[in-house]
mmCIF file with all atom_site columns, C-alpha atoms in Angstrom:
data_model
loop_
_atom_site.group_PDB
_atom_site.id
_atom_site.type_symbol
_atom_site.label_atom_id
_atom_site.label_alt_id
_atom_site.label_comp_id
_atom_site.label_asym_id
_atom_site.label_entity_id
_atom_site.label_seq_id
_atom_site.pdbx_PDB_ins_code
_atom_site.Cartn_x
_atom_site.Cartn_y
_atom_site.Cartn_z
_atom_site.occupancy
_atom_site.B_iso_or_equiv
_atom_site.pdbx_formal_charge
_atom_site.auth_seq_id
_atom_site.auth_comp_id
_atom_site.auth_asym_id
_atom_site.auth_atom_id
_atom_site.pdbx_PDB_model_num
ATOM 1   C CA . GLN M 1 1   ? -30.005 -75.006 -93.516  1.00 74.00 ? 135 GLN M CA 1
ATOM 2   C CA . LEU M 1 2   ? -28.622 -71.373 -93.981  1.00 80.00 ? 136 LEU M CA 1
ATOM 3   C CA . GLN M 1 3   ? -25.353 -71.032 -92.101  1.00 88.00 ? 137 GLN M CA 1
ATOM 4   C CA . LEU M 1 4   ? -22.804 -68.555 -91.983  1.00 94.00 ? 138 LEU M CA 1
ATOM 5   C CA . VAL M 1 5   ? -18.831 -68.469 -90.797  1.00 95.00 ? 139 VAL M CA 1
ATOM 6   C CA . GLU M 1 6   ? -17.069 -66.495 -88.833  1.00 96.00 ? 140 GLU M CA 1
ATOM 7   C CA . SER M 1 7   ? -13.233 -65.661 -88.893  1.00 97.00 ? 141 SER M CA 1
ATOM 8   C CA . GLY M 1 8   ? -10.387 -63.636 -87.860  1.00 97.00 ? 142 GLY M CA 1
ATOM 9   C CA . GLY M 1 9   ? -11.076 -63.509 -83.959  1.00 97.00 ? 143 GLY M CA 1
ATOM 10  C CA . GLY M 1 10  ? -8.212  -64.429 -81.762  1.00 97.00 ? 144 GLY M CA 1
ATOM 11  C CA . SER M 1 11  ? -5.972  -62.835 -78.644  1.00 97.00 ? 145 SER M CA 1
ATOM 12  C CA . VAL M 1 12  ? -5.226  -59.102 -78.859  1.00 98.00 ? 146 VAL M CA 1
ATOM 13  C CA . GLN M 1 13  ? -3.560  -56.559 -76.219  1.00 98.00 ? 147 GLN M CA 1
ATOM 14  C CA . PRO M 1 14  ? -5.985  -53.391 -74.967  1.00 98.00 ? 148 PRO M CA 1
ATOM 15  C CA . GLY M 1 15  ? -5.808  -51.058 -77.713  1.00 98.00 ? 149 GLY M CA 1
ATOM 16  C CA . GLY M 1 16  ? -4.891  -52.979 -80.456  1.00 98.00 ? 150 GLY M CA 1
ATOM 17  C CA . SER M 1 17  ? -7.303  -54.477 -83.868  1.00 98.00 ? 151 SER M CA 1
ATOM 18  C CA . LEU M 1 18  ? -8.843  -57.093 -85.304  1.00 98.00 ? 152 LEU M CA 1
ATOM 19  C CA . ARG M 1 19  ? -11.392 -57.353 -88.169  1.00 98.00 ? 153 ARG M CA 1
ATOM 20  C CA . LEU M 1 20  ? -13.508 -60.377 -88.430  1.00 98.00 ? 154 LEU M CA 1
ATOM 21  C CA . SER M 1 21  ? -15.116 -61.866 -90.935  1.00 97.00 ? 155 SER M CA 1
ATOM 22  C CA . CYS M 1 22  ? -18.475 -63.422 -91.998  1.00 96.00 ? 156 CYS M CA 1
ATOM 23  C CA . THR M 1 23  ? -19.608 -65.279 -95.264  1.00 95.00 ? 157 THR M CA 1
ATOM 24  C CA . ALA M 1 24  ? -21.802 -68.027 -96.339  1.00 91.00 ? 158 ALA M CA 1
ATOM 25  C CA . SER M 1 25  ? -21.427 -71.178 -98.922  1.00 80.00 ? 159 SER M CA 1
ATOM 26  C CA . ARG M 1 26  ? -24.762 -71.913 -99.622  1.00 85.00 ? 160 ARG M CA 1
ATOM 27  C CA . PHE M 1 27  ? -26.598 -68.801 -100.090 1.00 86.00 ? 161 PHE M CA 1
ATOM 28  C CA . THR M 1 28  ? -25.994 -65.302 -101.119 1.00 91.00 ? 162 THR M CA 1
ATOM 29  C CA . LEU M 1 29  ? -25.899 -62.652 -98.390  1.00 91.00 ? 163 LEU M CA 1
ATOM 30  C CA . ASP M 1 30  ? -26.963 -59.767 -100.623 1.00 89.00 ? 164 ASP M CA 1
ATOM 31  C CA . TYR M 1 31  ? -30.453 -59.320 -100.035 1.00 91.00 ? 165 TYR M CA 1
ATOM 32  C CA . TYR M 1 32  ? -30.302 -59.700 -96.763  1.00 94.00 ? 166 TYR M CA 1
ATOM 33  C CA . THR M 1 33  ? -28.963 -57.249 -93.220  1.00 95.00 ? 167 THR M CA 1
ATOM 34  C CA . ILE M 1 34  ? -26.130 -59.079 -91.635  1.00 96.00 ? 168 ILE M CA 1
ATOM 35  C CA . GLY M 1 35  ? -26.140 -58.077 -87.866  1.00 96.00 ? 169 GLY M CA 1
ATOM 36  C CA . TRP M 1 36  ? -22.701 -58.976 -85.427  1.00 97.00 ? 170 TRP M CA 1
ATOM 37  C CA . PHE M 1 37  ? -23.530 -59.964 -82.078  1.00 98.00 ? 171 PHE M CA 1
ATOM 38  C CA . ARG M 1 38  ? -21.449 -60.924 -79.134  1.00 98.00 ? 172 ARG M CA 1
ATOM 39  C CA . GLN M 1 39  ? -21.709 -62.459 -75.563  1.00 98.00 ? 173 GLN M CA 1
ATOM 40  C CA . ALA M 1 40  ? -19.446 -62.053 -72.941  1.00 97.00 ? 174 ALA M CA 1
ATOM 41  C CA . PRO M 1 41  ? -18.697 -64.645 -70.246  1.00 92.00 ? 175 PRO M CA 1
ATOM 42  C CA . GLY M 1 42  ? -21.492 -64.419 -67.810  1.00 95.00 ? 176 GLY M CA 1
ATOM 43  C CA . LYS M 1 43  ? -23.810 -61.977 -69.908  1.00 96.00 ? 177 LYS M CA 1
ATOM 44  C CA . GLU M 1 44  ? -26.533 -62.427 -72.882  1.00 97.00 ? 178 GLU M CA 1
ATOM 45  C CA . ARG M 1 45  ? -26.073 -62.106 -75.987  1.00 97.00 ? 179 ARG M CA 1
ATOM 46  C CA . GLU M 1 46  ? -26.167 -58.145 -77.451  1.00 97.00 ? 180 GLU M CA 1
ATOM 47  C CA . GLY M 1 47  ? -26.296 -56.922 -80.887  1.00 97.00 ? 181 GLY M CA 1
ATOM 48  C CA . VAL M 1 48  ? -22.971 -54.968 -81.548  1.00 96.00 ? 182 VAL M CA 1
ATOM 49  C CA . SER M 1 49  ? -23.759 -53.633 -85.531  1.00 96.00 ? 183 SER M CA 1
ATOM 50  C CA . CYS M 1 50  ? -25.587 -54.239 -88.592  1.00 96.00 ? 184 CYS M CA 1
ATOM 51  C CA . ILE M 1 51  ? -25.506 -53.485 -91.751  1.00 93.00 ? 185 ILE M CA 1
ATOM 52  C CA . SER M 1 52  ? -27.967 -53.031 -94.929  1.00 91.00 ? 186 SER M CA 1
ATOM 53  C CA . SER M 1 53  ? -28.203 -55.789 -97.296  1.00 89.00 ? 187 SER M CA 1
ATOM 54  C CA . SER M 1 54  ? -26.835 -52.613 -100.098 1.00 86.00 ? 188 SER M CA 1
ATOM 55  C CA . GLY M 1 55  ? -24.288 -51.611 -97.425  1.00 85.00 ? 189 GLY M CA 1
ATOM 56  C CA . ALA M 1 56  ? -25.706 -47.970 -97.706  1.00 86.00 ? 190 ALA M CA 1
ATOM 57  C CA . SER M 1 57  ? -26.535 -47.955 -94.050  1.00 89.00 ? 191 SER M CA 1
ATOM 58  C CA . SER M 1 58  ? -25.214 -49.153 -91.038  1.00 90.00 ? 192 SER M CA 1
ATOM 59  C CA . ASN M 1 59  ? -26.335 -49.157 -87.275  1.00 93.00 ? 193 ASN M CA 1
ATOM 60  C CA . TYR M 1 60  ? -23.643 -49.127 -83.926  1.00 95.00 ? 194 TYR M CA 1
ATOM 61  C CA . ALA M 1 61  ? -24.287 -50.224 -80.554  1.00 95.00 ? 195 ALA M CA 1
ATOM 62  C CA . ASP M 1 62  ? -23.139 -46.901 -78.418  1.00 96.00 ? 196 ASP M CA 1
ATOM 63  C CA . SER M 1 63  ? -20.714 -49.222 -76.840  1.00 96.00 ? 197 SER M CA 1
ATOM 64  C CA . VAL M 1 64  ? -18.809 -49.592 -79.999  1.00 97.00 ? 198 VAL M CA 1
ATOM 65  C CA . LYS M 1 65  ? -19.967 -46.468 -82.157  1.00 97.00 ? 199 LYS M CA 1
ATOM 66  C CA . GLY M 1 66  ? -16.577 -44.802 -83.058  1.00 97.00 ? 200 GLY M CA 1
ATOM 67  C CA . ARG M 1 67  ? -14.387 -47.888 -82.762  1.00 98.00 ? 201 ARG M CA 1
ATOM 68  C CA . PHE M 1 68  ? -15.729 -50.268 -84.915  1.00 97.00 ? 202 PHE M CA 1
ATOM 69  C CA . THR M 1 69  ? -16.822 -50.218 -88.760  1.00 95.00 ? 203 THR M CA 1
ATOM 70  C CA . PHE M 1 70  ? -18.833 -52.702 -90.519  1.00 93.00 ? 204 PHE M CA 1
ATOM 71  C CA . SER M 1 71  ? -18.818 -53.077 -94.377  1.00 91.00 ? 205 SER M CA 1
ATOM 72  C CA . ARG M 1 72  ? -19.408 -55.542 -97.182  1.00 90.00 ? 206 ARG M CA 1
ATOM 73  C CA . ASP M 1 73  ? -18.164 -56.740 -100.204 1.00 90.00 ? 207 ASP M CA 1
ATOM 74  C CA . ASN M 1 74  ? -21.179 -58.395 -102.008 1.00 86.00 ? 208 ASN M CA 1
ATOM 75  C CA . ALA M 1 75  ? -19.061 -59.619 -104.378 1.00 90.00 ? 209 ALA M CA 1
ATOM 76  C CA . LYS M 1 76  ? -17.058 -61.609 -102.476 1.00 93.00 ? 210 LYS M CA 1
ATOM 77  C CA . ASN M 1 77  ? -20.265 -62.642 -100.259 1.00 93.00 ? 211 ASN M CA 1
ATOM 78  C CA . THR M 1 78  ? -18.302 -61.439 -97.268  1.00 94.00 ? 212 THR M CA 1
ATOM 79  C CA . VAL M 1 79  ? -19.042 -58.655 -94.958  1.00 95.00 ? 213 VAL M CA 1
ATOM 80  C CA . TYR M 1 80  ? -16.047 -57.688 -92.279  1.00 95.00 ? 214 TYR M CA 1
ATOM 81  C CA . LEU M 1 81  ? -16.346 -55.684 -88.992  1.00 96.00 ? 215 LEU M CA 1
ATOM 82  C CA . GLN M 1 82  ? -12.983 -53.756 -88.465  1.00 97.00 ? 216 GLN M CA 1
ATOM 83  C CA . MET M 1 83  ? -12.801 -53.476 -84.857  1.00 98.00 ? 217 MET M CA 1
ATOM 84  C CA . ASN M 1 84  ? -9.981  -50.664 -83.528  1.00 98.00 ? 218 ASN M CA 1
ATOM 85  C CA . SER M 1 85  ? -9.346  -49.335 -80.248  1.00 98.00 ? 219 SER M CA 1
ATOM 86  C CA . LEU M 1 86  ? -10.176 -52.756 -78.251  1.00 98.00 ? 220 LEU M CA 1
ATOM 87  C CA . ASN M 1 87  ? -10.540 -53.224 -74.210  1.00 97.00 ? 221 ASN M CA 1
ATOM 88  C CA . SER M 1 88  ? -11.190 -56.228 -72.077  1.00 96.00 ? 222 SER M CA 1
ATOM 89  C CA . GLU M 1 89  ? -14.897 -55.069 -72.294  1.00 97.00 ? 223 GLU M CA 1
ATOM 90  C CA . ASP M 1 90  ? -15.161 -56.477 -76.094  1.00 98.00 ? 224 ASP M CA 1
ATOM 91  C CA . THR M 1 91  ? -13.842 -60.230 -75.090  1.00 98.00 ? 225 THR M CA 1
ATOM 92  C CA . ALA M 1 92  ? -16.678 -62.116 -76.486  1.00 98.00 ? 226 ALA M CA 1
ATOM 93  C CA . VAL M 1 93  ? -17.869 -64.451 -78.751  1.00 98.00 ? 227 VAL M CA 1
ATOM 94  C CA . TYR M 1 94  ? -18.897 -63.031 -82.156  1.00 98.00 ? 228 TYR M CA 1
ATOM 95  C CA . TYR M 1 95  ? -21.307 -64.186 -84.239  1.00 98.00 ? 229 TYR M CA 1
ATOM 96  C CA . CYS M 1 96  ? -22.913 -62.769 -87.358  1.00 97.00 ? 230 CYS M CA 1
ATOM 97  C CA . ALA M 1 97  ? -26.149 -63.368 -88.637  1.00 96.00 ? 231 ALA M CA 1
ATOM 98  C CA . ALA M 1 98  ? -28.624 -62.641 -91.144  1.00 96.00 ? 232 ALA M CA 1
ATOM 99  C CA . SER M 1 99  ? -31.710 -61.114 -91.260  1.00 95.00 ? 233 SER M CA 1
ATOM 100 C CA . PRO M 1 100 ? -34.478 -60.416 -94.242  1.00 94.00 ? 234 PRO M CA 1
ATOM 101 C CA . TYR M 1 101 ? -35.515 -57.488 -92.548  1.00 93.00 ? 235 TYR M CA 1
ATOM 102 C CA . ARG M 1 102 ? -34.370 -54.058 -92.201  1.00 91.00 ? 236 ARG M CA 1
ATOM 103 C CA . CYS M 1 103 ? -31.337 -52.906 -89.688  1.00 90.00 ? 237 CYS M CA 1
ATOM 104 C CA . SER M 1 104 ? -33.396 -51.411 -87.379  1.00 81.00 ? 238 SER M CA 1
ATOM 105 C CA . SER M 1 105 ? -33.218 -54.033 -84.751  1.00 80.00 ? 239 SER M CA 1
ATOM 106 C CA . TYR M 1 106 ? -30.696 -56.367 -82.758  1.00 91.00 ? 240 TYR M CA 1
ATOM 107 C CA . ARG M 1 107 ? -34.124 -58.766 -82.424  1.00 93.00 ? 241 ARG M CA 1
ATOM 108 C CA . GLU M 1 108 ? -32.478 -62.241 -82.521  1.00 94.00 ? 242 GLU M CA 1
ATOM 109 C CA . ASP M 1 109 ? -35.594 -64.083 -84.010  1.00 94.00 ? 243 ASP M CA 1
ATOM 110 C CA . ASP M 1 110 ? -35.603 -61.401 -86.946  1.00 94.00 ? 244 ASP M CA 1
ATOM 111 C CA . TYR M 1 111 ? -32.395 -63.116 -88.094  1.00 95.00 ? 245 TYR M CA 1
ATOM 112 C CA . VAL M 1 112 ? -32.711 -66.716 -89.749  1.00 93.00 ? 246 VAL M CA 1
ATOM 113 C CA . ALA M 1 113 ? -29.309 -67.762 -90.083  1.00 94.00 ? 247 ALA M CA 1
ATOM 114 C CA . TRP M 1 114 ? -26.046 -67.685 -87.736  1.00 95.00 ? 248 TRP M CA 1
ATOM 115 C CA . GLY M 1 115 ? -22.865 -68.468 -87.403  1.00 95.00 ? 249 GLY M CA 1
ATOM 116 C CA . GLN M 1 116 ? -20.972 -70.748 -84.473  1.00 95.00 ? 250 GLN M CA 1
ATOM 117 C CA . GLY M 1 117 ? -19.199 -67.527 -83.439  1.00 97.00 ? 251 GLY M CA 1
ATOM 118 C CA . THR M 1 118 ? -15.460 -66.512 -83.263  1.00 97.00 ? 252 THR M CA 1
ATOM 119 C CA . GLN M 1 119 ? -13.798 -66.036 -80.171  1.00 98.00 ? 253 GLN M CA 1
ATOM 120 C CA . VAL M 1 120 ? -11.886 -62.054 -79.499  1.00 98.00 ? 254 VAL M CA 1
ATOM 121 C CA . ILE M 1 121 ? -9.710  -61.886 -76.327  1.00 98.00 ? 255 ILE M CA 1
ATOM 122 C CA . VAL M 1 122 ? -8.463  -58.191 -75.145  1.00 98.00 ? 256 VAL M CA 1
ATOM 123 C CA . SER M 1 123 ? -5.863  -58.617 -72.754  1.00 96.00 ? 257 SER M CA 1
ATOM 124 C CA . SER M 1 124 ? -2.582  -57.479 -71.766  1.00 94.00 ? 258 SER M CA 1
#
């Protein structure tokens, strides 16, 4: 079973930054689009960002555009989500997921491997 592992979550004050990481131990991320999703308390999971297998293209939800940056280091088999200017609405469990399809949608059915999630809390 393909599985991803997220890290880097934690508690931060509004305006602060965090960097999430996502890696895989049993398969190579190079061939996959990677997506970040999040689920806030009482809300459905939503797509936040995705990046193509080469890293040449990325996509961001309007709510995070200009604040979050998605990058990947295929040599380290790791992807990163740099989150800046965090606010309380960013509080959620963040998941990374791998898809064999293009980075053009956040259809969860397109993603074949998921991580367990990492908690991000933005609070003063």
